Amino acid sequence: MNSPYIKETTSVSIIMLKVLLALVPAIGLYVMYFGPAILVSIMLAIATALVCESMMLKFRSYAVKPFLLDGSATVTAVLLALSMPPLAPWWLIVIATAFAIIVAKHLYGGLGNNLFNPAMVGYAVMIISFPVHMTQWPAPEMLASAHLTFTQELQYIFAGIMPDGLNLDAVSMATPLDTLKTQLKLEHTINEILQMPIFSWGSGKGTEIIALGYLAGGLILWQQRIITWHIPVAFLSGLFLTGSLFHIYDTDRYISPWFHLLSGGAMLGAFFIATDPITGATTPKGKLIFGAGIGFLTYVIRSMGGYPDGVAFAVLIMNICVPLIDAYTQPKVFGHKSVQPDAQEK
Amino acid sequence: MTNLRSLYNFNGGVHPPQHKEVSAGRPIVKAPIPSRLTIPLHQHIGNVAKPIVQVGEKVLKGQMIAQAEGYVSASVHASTSGTVSAIEMLSVPHPSGLPDLCIVLESDGEDTWAERIPLNYREMDLSALRNRLRDAGVVGLGGAVFPSFIKLNPGPQQKIQTLIINGAECEPWITCDDMLMRERADEIVQGIEIMRYLMRPEEILIGIEDNKPEAIAAMQAACSNLHFQIDVIPVPTIYPGGGAKQLIKVLTNKEPPSGGRSTDIGVQCFNVATAYSIHRAINHGEPVISRIVTVTGNVTLPQNFEMLIGTPVNELVALTGTPKADTNRYIMGGPMMGFDLPSDRVPAIKATNCIIAASPRLFPQPPAPMQCIRCTRCAQACPVDLQPQELYWFARAKNLGKAQEYFLFDCIECGCCSYVCPSNIPLVQYYRFAKSEIWAREKEKQASDLARERHEFRQLRIDREKQERAEKLAKKAAAAKAAPTPAVEGTANPSGIDSDAAAKKAAIQAAIERSKAKKAGIAPKNVDNLPPDKLKEIQNIEARREKIRELAQKEIE
């Protein structure tokens, strides 16, 4: 044994556990506004993730138990489940999770070596492959014309059976971002669009409350020193500033930046996904660039791209840039004048 | 005297549990003289001191037994009176665990001092004063054991603005400096006066971590009635706030340049215990033969002792009562940067500030390392703003060039990164390994460079000789070719050939004459008493030879 002989007790498992706990407020609000189906998705994703993780660990000759207990697979599963529509059929969740764990994580070398955020890879692959299934979100409780009981939800998720006389449209609807996009294409102005029942004071009904849940969880993570402020602040600022510029340019065609902050995956992405340490930038300045890049790209994809939400693609695109960002943002070392490793005196 | 002074921060640092109260409660006690002392000759940075005593020689307490060798070195002294019983390679407290040259001293129990000559330093020449410190074996007692007289000689160009006295003592468990300041503040200040005389700084600051209120009060009291000003400054308690560079940053907001010295920015920093030993050396004529050591950890009664250099560690531990049963090893230094002693029989030396009896309960083995998740807690904790997660990556991949590009050699090995790592990766071990690997390769490269240079020189010499020989041959050949040419053109000088041939003939003739004369002169003695038939035979042979000679003569002519 060598010095230091003492250690702080924080472990990877504890960090991951804290991340999961910080998600509890948002998940609670999710259940309140969209029903308990999300819990089924989460359980399904966790089960798939654990099975795939143990399988891959075994294949790669790692000790299964300690690495399974690090909690990283569970976190990936929960984040992925929260990004997917909760009424998605079981196989959609299973394929997404399996792809995230097996391909995005383990085939890239496992925890610590993966270049791309596994949850976002799973999500992106699904939205490209199954766009219809991926856009069927349940309507918020107060807007749905019909309600499924929990048993009926389970029946639909696992067997694809809807109760007699009910079709999917009765319980699902486009997301606020999707609605906004479609309505803008139909040449409606922002003001007209916002009169639609799905929108509320911030963004979509219920959506904005859940976004606040993620914000609260994110603040807990920051207070617990699991994440630093850099990435969330830069992400949200990037999104907000880009949104403001367009909004000021044409208020009829570009919605208020506040709407962007509170809809889609913005808050979840800012505090829980972009902050993934493995695939994110590591230097303080790099984190700012990384976060701001995601915020900017999210806005660009949402407003000009082909998908209603852009967080997943923005995160993946910025993941590509991480090595470059890190290399060019090395902080000044104590006792040195220059910043760049290359510029040091030889 | 404290004035309002703004303090600065260094980035990073950690707050490990202190455990200082356990040993700081009791006053310093003088450890008894052990019956046998083992005094290593390499207790300082630089060259090993040269022994100047013989086995069997009687020495007095404080007598120099090994002399500083070269500039960066310090002398070593007998810690008590007695007889030198051995000068040999013995196990010493060093992370490498390798043995080193030691002088073993059998104490006579008298503890008789050699003559101690106090000096009036205010009338002394500065270099004489510094030499005195070297001969008294004064080295930095904070743990780095750099010879102090060198640091007290900043050179003619460099002006020391700020003299910093380090009483921060940031490592957990250690309280030797704390207790020294509490109990001997006046003597520390007298040592500082000597440093002031040597360096003439513009200001003198004593930095003490604010978890030592008694030490701060004692030092403030000792500094209150001086004819010059010393500022006693409480600094925030954070590890490694007692690192010289970190303390300098906190007190002055200056960063000692990487690879340079703090004197480059006009600052010099000494440990409080060093100031104390400077005072003892000059004002009392006592060389460094003892120091304060904290004995703590898994012992019954943790305490600070003033012990003689060379006291075996097990005897020090025994002073705190019977060590607890589950003690499995002893650590020298603190838990953040200390190291395992090879055994409890090694001596305590000038660098020994703390002995921690360790047990699995006190310092449990960390769980098995997991993968790095790049959480950058290490980077946030790093006091020199490195990116430990990158260095770890490069060190693991043995990408040593890249590791150096990312400032591996600025790592002070404080262990903060390992301390915070949630994946239990022994990060600092990787950096120590990478550094040693680079040194080894550097050495190897130097050796191979030398070999290559030698080889190239040899090749050069061989080539040159070859060329010279070729030139010589060519010259000869040219000369040989040139020789018949005059014969062809012989008409120009026909007599030339004749005279040449005549000279040759004459020379041959002369040689034959000489040989004849020689033969005539030396009559072979073995023919003196031969029978007549044998003599006749010899004469016949001689006659034949004569004939042949004549024939040969004719041939030449």
PDB file of N, CA and C in Angstrom, chain A residues 1-8 10-12 15 62 66-67 70 111-113 224-226 228 277-278 280 282-283 287 322 326-327 330-336 340-342 344-345, chain B residues 245 255-258 329 331 335-340 363 370-377 380 384-385 387 389 393 404-407 410 415 418-424 428-429 432:
ATOM      1  N   MET A   1       0.849  -1.194   0.000  1.00  0.00           N
ATOM      2  CA  MET A   1       0.000   0.000   0.000  1.00  0.00           C
ATOM      3  C   MET A   1       0.881   1.239   0.000  1.00  0.00           C
ATOM      4  N   ASN A   2       0.446   2.245  -0.713  1.00  0.00           N
ATOM      5  CA  ASN A   2       1.230   3.469  -0.830  1.00  0.00           C
ATOM      6  C   ASN A   2       0.372   4.671  -0.493  1.00  0.00           C
ATOM      7  N   SER A   3       1.047   5.788  -0.253  1.00  0.00           N
ATOM      8  CA  SER A   3       0.306   7.001   0.073  1.00  0.00           C
ATOM      9  C   SER A   3      -0.440   7.503  -1.155  1.00  0.00           C
ATOM     10  N   PRO A   4      -1.531   8.216  -1.047  1.00  0.00           N
ATOM     11  CA  PRO A   4      -2.201   8.505   0.224  1.00  0.00           C
ATOM     12  C   PRO A   4      -2.884   7.273   0.812  1.00  0.00           C
ATOM     13  N   TYR A   5      -2.780   7.185   2.145  1.00  0.00           N
ATOM     14  CA  TYR A   5      -3.344   6.029   2.833  1.00  0.00           C
ATOM     15  C   TYR A   5      -4.823   6.234   3.151  1.00  0.00           C
ATOM     16  N   ILE A   6      -5.283   7.462   2.962  1.00  0.00           N
ATOM     17  CA  ILE A   6      -6.678   7.736   3.293  1.00  0.00           C
ATOM     18  C   ILE A   6      -7.419   8.151   2.029  1.00  0.00           C
ATOM     19  N   LYS A   7      -8.727   7.986   2.068  1.00  0.00           N
ATOM     20  CA  LYS A   7      -9.530   8.255   0.879  1.00  0.00           C
ATOM     21  C   LYS A   7     -10.872   8.824   1.268  1.00  0.00           C
ATOM     22  N   GLU A   8     -11.342   9.695   0.415  1.00  0.00           N
ATOM     23  CA  GLU A   8     -12.710  10.139   0.557  1.00  0.00           C
ATOM     24  C   GLU A   8     -13.595   8.940   0.244  1.00  0.00           C
ATOM     25  N   THR A  10     -16.533   8.781  -1.277  1.00  0.00           N
ATOM     26  CA  THR A  10     -17.386   8.806  -2.469  1.00  0.00           C
ATOM     27  C   THR A  10     -16.942   7.745  -3.463  1.00  0.00           C
ATOM     28  N   SER A  11     -17.900   7.002  -3.987  1.00  0.00           N
ATOM     29  CA  SER A  11     -17.564   5.993  -4.998  1.00  0.00           C
ATOM     30  C   SER A  11     -18.436   6.242  -6.216  1.00  0.00           C
ATOM     31  N   VAL A  12     -18.104   5.553  -7.295  1.00  0.00           N
ATOM     32  CA  VAL A  12     -18.905   5.682  -8.508  1.00  0.00           C
ATOM     33  C   VAL A  12     -20.356   5.303  -8.212  1.00  0.00           C
ATOM     34  N   ILE A  15     -22.124   8.137  -6.579  1.00  0.00           N
ATOM     35  CA  ILE A  15     -22.407   9.213  -7.537  1.00  0.00           C
ATOM     36  C   ILE A  15     -23.640   8.844  -8.367  1.00  0.00           C
ATOM     37  N   TYR A  62     -14.971  -9.470 -17.407  1.00  0.00           N
ATOM     38  CA  TYR A  62     -14.881  -8.594 -16.244  1.00  0.00           C
ATOM     39  C   TYR A  62     -15.642  -9.257 -15.102  1.00  0.00           C
ATOM     40  N   PRO A  66     -19.092  -6.286  -9.175  1.00  0.00           N
ATOM     41  CA  PRO A  66     -18.685  -4.910  -8.836  1.00  0.00           C
ATOM     42  C   PRO A  66     -19.034  -3.904  -9.925  1.00  0.00           C
ATOM     43  N   PHE A  67     -18.913  -4.314 -11.175  1.00  0.00           N
ATOM     44  CA  PHE A  67     -19.169  -3.349 -12.247  1.00  0.00           C
ATOM     45  C   PHE A  67     -20.665  -3.137 -12.462  1.00  0.00           C
ATOM     46  N   ASP A  70     -21.839  -0.594 -10.030  1.00  0.00           N
ATOM     47  CA  ASP A  70     -21.415   0.803 -10.153  1.00  0.00           C
ATOM     48  C   ASP A  70     -22.595   1.697 -10.548  1.00  0.00           C
ATOM     49  N   LEU A 111     -17.536   1.253 -19.644  1.00  0.00           N
ATOM     50  CA  LEU A 111     -17.609   2.478 -18.853  1.00  0.00           C
ATOM     51  C   LEU A 111     -16.276   3.229 -18.899  1.00  0.00           C
ATOM     52  N   GLY A 112     -16.345   4.490 -19.215  1.00  0.00           N
ATOM     53  CA  GLY A 112     -15.144   5.311 -19.219  1.00  0.00           C
ATOM     54  C   GLY A 112     -14.505   5.439 -20.587  1.00  0.00           C
ATOM     55  N   ASN A 113     -14.833   4.535 -21.500  1.00  0.00           N
ATOM     56  CA  ASN A 113     -14.192   4.579 -22.814  1.00  0.00           C
ATOM     57  C   ASN A 113     -15.121   4.980 -23.947  1.00  0.00           C
ATOM     58  N   GLN A 224     -24.586  18.869  -4.387  1.00  0.00           N
ATOM     59  CA  GLN A 224     -23.876  17.688  -3.921  1.00  0.00           C
ATOM     60  C   GLN A 224     -22.510  17.545  -4.582  1.00  0.00           C
ATOM     61  N   ARG A 225     -22.150  18.478  -5.421  1.00  0.00           N
ATOM     62  CA  ARG A 225     -20.878  18.488  -6.141  1.00  0.00           C
ATOM     63  C   ARG A 225     -20.701  17.248  -7.033  1.00  0.00           C
ATOM     64  N   ILE A 226     -21.846  16.731  -7.534  1.00  0.00           N
ATOM     65  CA  ILE A 226     -21.763  15.634  -8.507  1.00  0.00           C
ATOM     66  C   ILE A 226     -21.483  16.247  -9.889  1.00  0.00           C
ATOM     67  N   THR A 228     -20.609  20.123 -11.998  1.00  0.00           N
ATOM     68  CA  THR A 228     -20.269  21.529 -11.810  1.00  0.00           C
ATOM     69  C   THR A 228     -21.302  22.357 -12.589  1.00  0.00           C
ATOM     70  N   PRO A 277     -20.029  12.702 -17.384  1.00  0.00           N
ATOM     71  CA  PRO A 277     -18.610  13.064 -17.383  1.00  0.00           C
ATOM     72  C   PRO A 277     -17.803  12.321 -18.451  1.00  0.00           C
ATOM     73  N   ILE A 278     -18.225  11.097 -18.743  1.00  0.00           N
ATOM     74  CA  ILE A 278     -17.398  10.273 -19.627  1.00  0.00           C
ATOM     75  C   ILE A 278     -17.348  10.851 -21.039  1.00  0.00           C
ATOM     76  N   GLY A 280     -18.385  13.971 -21.929  1.00  0.00           N
ATOM     77  CA  GLY A 280     -18.369  15.429 -21.986  1.00  0.00           C
ATOM     78  C   GLY A 280     -16.967  15.987 -21.884  1.00  0.00           C
ATOM     79  N   THR A 282     -13.875  18.063 -20.216  1.00  0.00           N
ATOM     80  CA  THR A 282     -13.433  17.958 -18.824  1.00  0.00           C
ATOM     81  C   THR A 282     -12.826  19.244 -18.269  1.00  0.00           C
ATOM     82  N   THR A 283     -12.318  20.107 -19.110  1.00  0.00           N
ATOM     83  CA  THR A 283     -11.705  21.320 -18.582  1.00  0.00           C
ATOM     84  C   THR A 283     -12.807  22.347 -18.329  1.00  0.00           C
ATOM     85  N   LYS A 287     -15.870  22.750 -20.796  1.00  0.00           N
ATOM     86  CA  LYS A 287     -17.256  22.482 -20.415  1.00  0.00           C
ATOM     87  C   LYS A 287     -18.176  23.599 -20.892  1.00  0.00           C
ATOM     88  N   VAL A 322     -15.432  16.641 -28.344  1.00  0.00           N
ATOM     89  CA  VAL A 322     -14.825  16.712 -27.014  1.00  0.00           C
ATOM     90  C   VAL A 322     -13.298  16.613 -27.010  1.00  0.00           C
ATOM     91  N   ASP A 326     -11.134  19.612 -25.435  1.00  0.00           N
ATOM     92  CA  ASP A 326     -10.259  19.409 -24.276  1.00  0.00           C
ATOM     93  C   ASP A 326      -8.820  19.787 -24.596  1.00  0.00           C
ATOM     94  N   ALA A 327      -8.369  19.386 -25.793  1.00  0.00           N
ATOM     95  CA  ALA A 327      -6.980  19.643 -26.146  1.00  0.00           C
ATOM     96  C   ALA A 327      -6.678  21.140 -26.215  1.00  0.00           C
ATOM     97  N   GLN A 330      -6.830  23.506 -22.279  1.00  0.00           N
ATOM     98  CA  GLN A 330      -6.109  23.123 -21.069  1.00  0.00           C
ATOM     99  C   GLN A 330      -5.896  24.341 -20.181  1.00  0.00           C
ATOM    100  N   PRO A 331      -6.237  24.199 -18.900  1.00  0.00           N
ATOM    101  CA  PRO A 331      -6.050  25.350 -18.015  1.00  0.00           C
ATOM    102  C   PRO A 331      -4.565  25.617 -17.765  1.00  0.00           C
ATOM    103  N   LYS A 332      -4.282  26.815 -17.340  1.00  0.00           N
ATOM    104  CA  LYS A 332      -2.908  27.193 -17.007  1.00  0.00           C
ATOM    105  C   LYS A 332      -2.468  26.401 -15.777  1.00  0.00           C
ATOM    106  N   VAL A 333      -1.298  25.815 -15.859  1.00  0.00           N
ATOM    107  CA  VAL A 333      -0.779  25.036 -14.746  1.00  0.00           C
ATOM    108  C   VAL A 333      -0.055  25.967 -13.775  1.00  0.00           C
ATOM    109  N   PHE A 334      -0.175  25.671 -12.483  1.00  0.00           N
ATOM    110  CA  PHE A 334       0.452  26.469 -11.428  1.00  0.00           C
ATOM    111  C   PHE A 334       1.938  26.697 -11.750  1.00  0.00           C
ATOM    112  N   GLY A 335       2.342  27.941 -11.709  1.00  0.00           N
ATOM    113  CA  GLY A 335       3.747  28.257 -11.935  1.00  0.00           C
ATOM    114  C   GLY A 335       4.117  28.411 -13.396  1.00  0.00           C
ATOM    115  N   HIS A 336       3.121  28.273 -14.282  1.00  0.00           N
ATOM    116  CA  HIS A 336       3.373  28.450 -15.708  1.00  0.00           C
ATOM    117  C   HIS A 336       2.752  29.755 -16.179  1.00  0.00           C
ATOM    118  N   GLN A 340      -1.254  26.676 -23.279  1.00  0.00           N
ATOM    119  CA  GLN A 340      -1.255  25.515 -24.150  1.00  0.00           C
ATOM    120  C   GLN A 340      -0.094  24.586 -23.853  1.00  0.00           C
ATOM    121  N   PRO A 341      -0.376  23.276 -23.804  1.00  0.00           N
ATOM    122  CA  PRO A 341       0.704  22.319 -23.584  1.00  0.00           C
ATOM    123  C   PRO A 341       1.818  22.471 -24.615  1.00  0.00           C
ATOM    124  N   ASP A 342       1.440  22.804 -25.848  1.00  0.00           N
ATOM    125  CA  ASP A 342       2.433  22.885 -26.918  1.00  0.00           C
ATOM    126  C   ASP A 342       3.350  24.085 -26.756  1.00  0.00           C
ATOM    127  N   GLN A 344       4.697  25.206 -24.108  1.00  0.00           N
ATOM    128  CA  GLN A 344       5.588  25.221 -22.955  1.00  0.00           C
ATOM    129  C   GLN A 344       7.044  25.325 -23.384  1.00  0.00           C
ATOM    130  N   GLU A 345       7.816  25.891 -22.469  1.00  0.00           N
ATOM    131  CA  GLU A 345       9.230  26.060 -22.760  1.00  0.00           C
ATOM    132  C   GLU A 345       9.903  24.696 -22.735  1.00  0.00           C
TER     133      GLU A 345
ATOM    134  N   LYS B 245       5.072  26.037  -2.188  1.00  0.00           N
ATOM    135  CA  LYS B 245       4.539  26.820  -3.304  1.00  0.00           C
ATOM    136  C   LYS B 245       3.120  27.280  -3.022  1.00  0.00           C
ATOM    137  N   GLU B 255       3.183  32.991  -7.915  1.00  0.00           N
ATOM    138  CA  GLU B 255       3.373  31.565  -8.183  1.00  0.00           C
ATOM    139  C   GLU B 255       4.839  31.300  -8.489  1.00  0.00           C
ATOM    140  N   PRO B 256       5.501  30.513  -7.660  1.00  0.00           N
ATOM    141  CA  PRO B 256       6.882  30.167  -7.999  1.00  0.00           C
ATOM    142  C   PRO B 256       6.905  29.520  -9.383  1.00  0.00           C
ATOM    143  N   PRO B 257       7.791  29.969 -10.261  1.00  0.00           N
ATOM    144  CA  PRO B 257       7.776  29.456 -11.637  1.00  0.00           C
ATOM    145  C   PRO B 257       8.069  27.962 -11.683  1.00  0.00           C
ATOM    146  N   SER B 258       7.400  27.305 -12.599  1.00  0.00           N
ATOM    147  CA  SER B 258       7.620  25.871 -12.773  1.00  0.00           C
ATOM    148  C   SER B 258       9.071  25.618 -13.146  1.00  0.00           C
ATOM    149  N   ARG B 329       2.023  -1.976  10.325  1.00  0.00           N
ATOM    150  CA  ARG B 329       3.210  -1.355   9.736  1.00  0.00           C
ATOM    151  C   ARG B 329       3.341   0.067  10.267  1.00  0.00           C
ATOM    152  N   ILE B 331       4.282   4.135   9.263  1.00  0.00           N
ATOM    153  CA  ILE B 331       4.374   5.101   8.165  1.00  0.00           C
ATOM    154  C   ILE B 331       5.226   6.261   8.650  1.00  0.00           C
ATOM    155  N   PRO B 335      -0.347  10.751   6.320  1.00  0.00           N
ATOM    156  CA  PRO B 335      -1.049   9.741   5.526  1.00  0.00           C
ATOM    157  C   PRO B 335      -1.220  10.135   4.057  1.00  0.00           C
ATOM    158  N   MET B 336      -0.998  11.400   3.718  1.00  0.00           N
ATOM    159  CA  MET B 336      -1.170  11.811   2.329  1.00  0.00           C
ATOM    160  C   MET B 336       0.101  11.590   1.506  1.00  0.00           C
ATOM    161  N   MET B 337       1.264  11.880   2.092  1.00  0.00           N
ATOM    162  CA  MET B 337       2.508  11.783   1.318  1.00  0.00           C
ATOM    163  C   MET B 337       3.558  10.881   1.959  1.00  0.00           C
ATOM    164  N   GLY B 338       3.229  10.309   3.114  1.00  0.00           N
ATOM    165  CA  GLY B 338       4.217   9.482   3.799  1.00  0.00           C
ATOM    166  C   GLY B 338       4.450   8.165   3.086  1.00  0.00           C
ATOM    167  N   PHE B 339       5.305   7.339   3.690  1.00  0.00           N
ATOM    168  CA  PHE B 339       5.585   6.045   3.058  1.00  0.00           C
ATOM    169  C   PHE B 339       5.802   4.986   4.137  1.00  0.00           C
ATOM    170  N   ASP B 340       5.633   3.726   3.737  1.00  0.00           N
ATOM    171  CA  ASP B 340       5.832   2.596   4.644  1.00  0.00           C
ATOM    172  C   ASP B 340       7.306   2.466   4.998  1.00  0.00           C
ATOM    173  N   PHE B 363      -6.249   2.602   8.444  1.00  0.00           N
ATOM    174  CA  PHE B 363      -6.071   2.901   7.017  1.00  0.00           C
ATOM    175  C   PHE B 363      -6.497   1.681   6.205  1.00  0.00           C
ATOM    176  N   MET B 370     -11.790   0.968 -10.161  1.00  0.00           N
ATOM    177  CA  MET B 370     -12.737   0.812 -11.269  1.00  0.00           C
ATOM    178  C   MET B 370     -12.241   1.709 -12.410  1.00  0.00           C
ATOM    179  N   GLN B 371     -13.029   1.726 -13.488  1.00  0.00           N
ATOM    180  CA  GLN B 371     -12.614   2.568 -14.605  1.00  0.00           C
ATOM    181  C   GLN B 371     -12.770   4.052 -14.269  1.00  0.00           C
ATOM    182  N   CYS B 372     -11.911   4.841 -14.903  1.00  0.00           N
ATOM    183  CA  CYS B 372     -12.028   6.297 -14.774  1.00  0.00           C
ATOM    184  C   CYS B 372     -13.277   6.747 -15.519  1.00  0.00           C
ATOM    185  N   ILE B 373     -14.120   7.534 -14.833  1.00  0.00           N
ATOM    186  CA  ILE B 373     -15.314   8.039 -15.506  1.00  0.00           C
ATOM    187  C   ILE B 373     -15.146   9.518 -15.857  1.00  0.00           C
ATOM    188  N   ARG B 374     -13.928   9.986 -15.799  1.00  0.00           N
ATOM    189  CA  ARG B 374     -13.609  11.367 -16.180  1.00  0.00           C
ATOM    190  C   ARG B 374     -14.453  12.390 -15.435  1.00  0.00           C
ATOM    191  N   CYS B 375     -14.738  12.098 -14.175  1.00  0.00           N
ATOM    192  CA  CYS B 375     -15.607  13.007 -13.407  1.00  0.00           C
ATOM    193  C   CYS B 375     -14.871  14.298 -13.067  1.00  0.00           C
ATOM    194  N   THR B 376     -13.553  14.311 -13.244  1.00  0.00           N
ATOM    195  CA  THR B 376     -12.678  15.468 -13.019  1.00  0.00           C
ATOM    196  C   THR B 376     -12.662  15.957 -11.571  1.00  0.00           C
ATOM    197  N   ARG B 377     -13.037  15.082 -10.639  1.00  0.00           N
ATOM    198  CA  ARG B 377     -12.866  15.469  -9.242  1.00  0.00           C
ATOM    199  C   ARG B 377     -11.386  15.664  -8.948  1.00  0.00           C
ATOM    200  N   GLN B 380     -10.359  18.989 -10.077  1.00  0.00           N
ATOM    201  CA  GLN B 380     -10.850  20.027  -9.172  1.00  0.00           C
ATOM    202  C   GLN B 380     -10.042  20.060  -7.877  1.00  0.00           C
ATOM    203  N   VAL B 384      -2.089  22.112  -8.313  1.00  0.00           N
ATOM    204  CA  VAL B 384      -1.276  22.752  -9.352  1.00  0.00           C
ATOM    205  C   VAL B 384      -1.998  22.799 -10.696  1.00  0.00           C
ATOM    206  N   ASP B 385      -3.298  22.596 -10.668  1.00  0.00           N
ATOM    207  CA  ASP B 385      -4.148  22.767 -11.853  1.00  0.00           C
ATOM    208  C   ASP B 385      -3.777  21.848 -13.013  1.00  0.00           C
ATOM    209  N   GLN B 387      -4.440  18.206 -15.155  1.00  0.00           N
ATOM    210  CA  GLN B 387      -5.615  17.420 -15.535  1.00  0.00           C
ATOM    211  C   GLN B 387      -5.272  15.958 -15.234  1.00  0.00           C
ATOM    212  N   GLN B 389      -6.828  13.319 -14.851  1.00  0.00           N
ATOM    213  CA  GLN B 389      -7.485  12.245 -15.622  1.00  0.00           C
ATOM    214  C   GLN B 389      -6.788  12.044 -16.966  1.00  0.00           C
ATOM    215  N   TRP B 393      -4.457   8.702 -18.102  1.00  0.00           N
ATOM    216  CA  TRP B 393      -4.652   8.061 -19.397  1.00  0.00           C
ATOM    217  C   TRP B 393      -3.315   7.863 -20.097  1.00  0.00           C
ATOM    218  N   GLN B 404       4.316  14.269 -20.463  1.00  0.00           N
ATOM    219  CA  GLN B 404       5.177  15.419 -20.185  1.00  0.00           C
ATOM    220  C   GLN B 404       4.585  16.697 -20.773  1.00  0.00           C
ATOM    221  N   GLU B 405       3.960  16.554 -21.923  1.00  0.00           N
ATOM    222  CA  GLU B 405       3.312  17.719 -22.529  1.00  0.00           C
ATOM    223  C   GLU B 405       2.201  18.250 -21.634  1.00  0.00           C
ATOM    224  N   TYR B 406       1.578  17.339 -20.912  1.00  0.00           N
ATOM    225  CA  TYR B 406       0.530  17.750 -19.984  1.00  0.00           C
ATOM    226  C   TYR B 406       1.105  18.002 -18.592  1.00  0.00           C
ATOM    227  N   PHE B 407       2.383  18.341 -18.544  1.00  0.00           N
ATOM    228  CA  PHE B 407       3.028  18.856 -17.343  1.00  0.00           C
ATOM    229  C   PHE B 407       3.143  17.838 -16.208  1.00  0.00           C
ATOM    230  N   ASP B 410       5.148  18.814 -13.207  1.00  0.00           N
ATOM    231  CA  ASP B 410       4.674  19.823 -12.258  1.00  0.00           C
ATOM    232  C   ASP B 410       3.909  19.179 -11.114  1.00  0.00           C
ATOM    233  N   GLY B 415      -1.113  13.773  -3.641  1.00  0.00           N
ATOM    234  CA  GLY B 415      -2.078  12.692  -3.437  1.00  0.00           C
ATOM    235  C   GLY B 415      -3.533  13.133  -3.389  1.00  0.00           C
ATOM    236  N   SER B 418      -5.720  11.057  -5.852  1.00  0.00           N
ATOM    237  CA  SER B 418      -6.039   9.714  -5.386  1.00  0.00           C
ATOM    238  C   SER B 418      -7.068   9.778  -4.263  1.00  0.00           C
ATOM    239  N   TYR B 419      -6.922  10.800  -3.422  1.00  0.00           N
ATOM    240  CA  TYR B 419      -7.800  10.935  -2.271  1.00  0.00           C
ATOM    241  C   TYR B 419      -9.258  11.086  -2.682  1.00  0.00           C
ATOM    242  N   VAL B 420      -9.507  11.846  -3.742  1.00  0.00           N
ATOM    243  CA  VAL B 420     -10.900  12.116  -4.115  1.00  0.00           C
ATOM    244  C   VAL B 420     -11.457  11.127  -5.146  1.00  0.00           C
ATOM    245  N   CYS B 421     -10.604  10.349  -5.805  1.00  0.00           N
ATOM    246  CA  CYS B 421     -11.082   9.546  -6.941  1.00  0.00           C
ATOM    247  C   CYS B 421     -12.189   8.570  -6.534  1.00  0.00           C
ATOM    248  N   PRO B 422     -13.394   8.711  -7.114  1.00  0.00           N
ATOM    249  CA  PRO B 422     -14.476   7.800  -6.740  1.00  0.00           C
ATOM    250  C   PRO B 422     -14.290   6.406  -7.309  1.00  0.00           C
ATOM    251  N   SER B 423     -13.385   6.260  -8.279  1.00  0.00           N
ATOM    252  CA  SER B 423     -13.116   4.942  -8.841  1.00  0.00           C
ATOM    253  C   SER B 423     -11.935   4.271  -8.146  1.00  0.00           C
ATOM    254  N   ASN B 424     -11.455   4.886  -7.061  1.00  0.00           N
ATOM    255  CA  ASN B 424     -10.344   4.322  -6.275  1.00  0.00           C
ATOM    256  C   ASN B 424      -9.098   4.056  -7.103  1.00  0.00           C
ATOM    257  N   VAL B 428      -1.822   8.964  -8.123  1.00  0.00           N
ATOM    258  CA  VAL B 428      -0.477   9.500  -7.894  1.00  0.00           C
ATOM    259  C   VAL B 428       0.584   8.425  -8.122  1.00  0.00           C
ATOM    260  N   GLN B 429       0.202   7.167  -7.887  1.00  0.00           N
ATOM    261  CA  GLN B 429       1.129   6.063  -8.163  1.00  0.00           C
ATOM    262  C   GLN B 429       1.495   6.023  -9.654  1.00  0.00           C
ATOM    263  N   ARG B 432       4.008   8.754 -10.269  1.00  0.00           N
ATOM    264  CA  ARG B 432       5.337   8.396  -9.767  1.00  0.00           C
ATOM    265  C   ARG B 432       5.983   7.409 -10.723  1.00  0.00           C
TER     266      ARG B 432
END
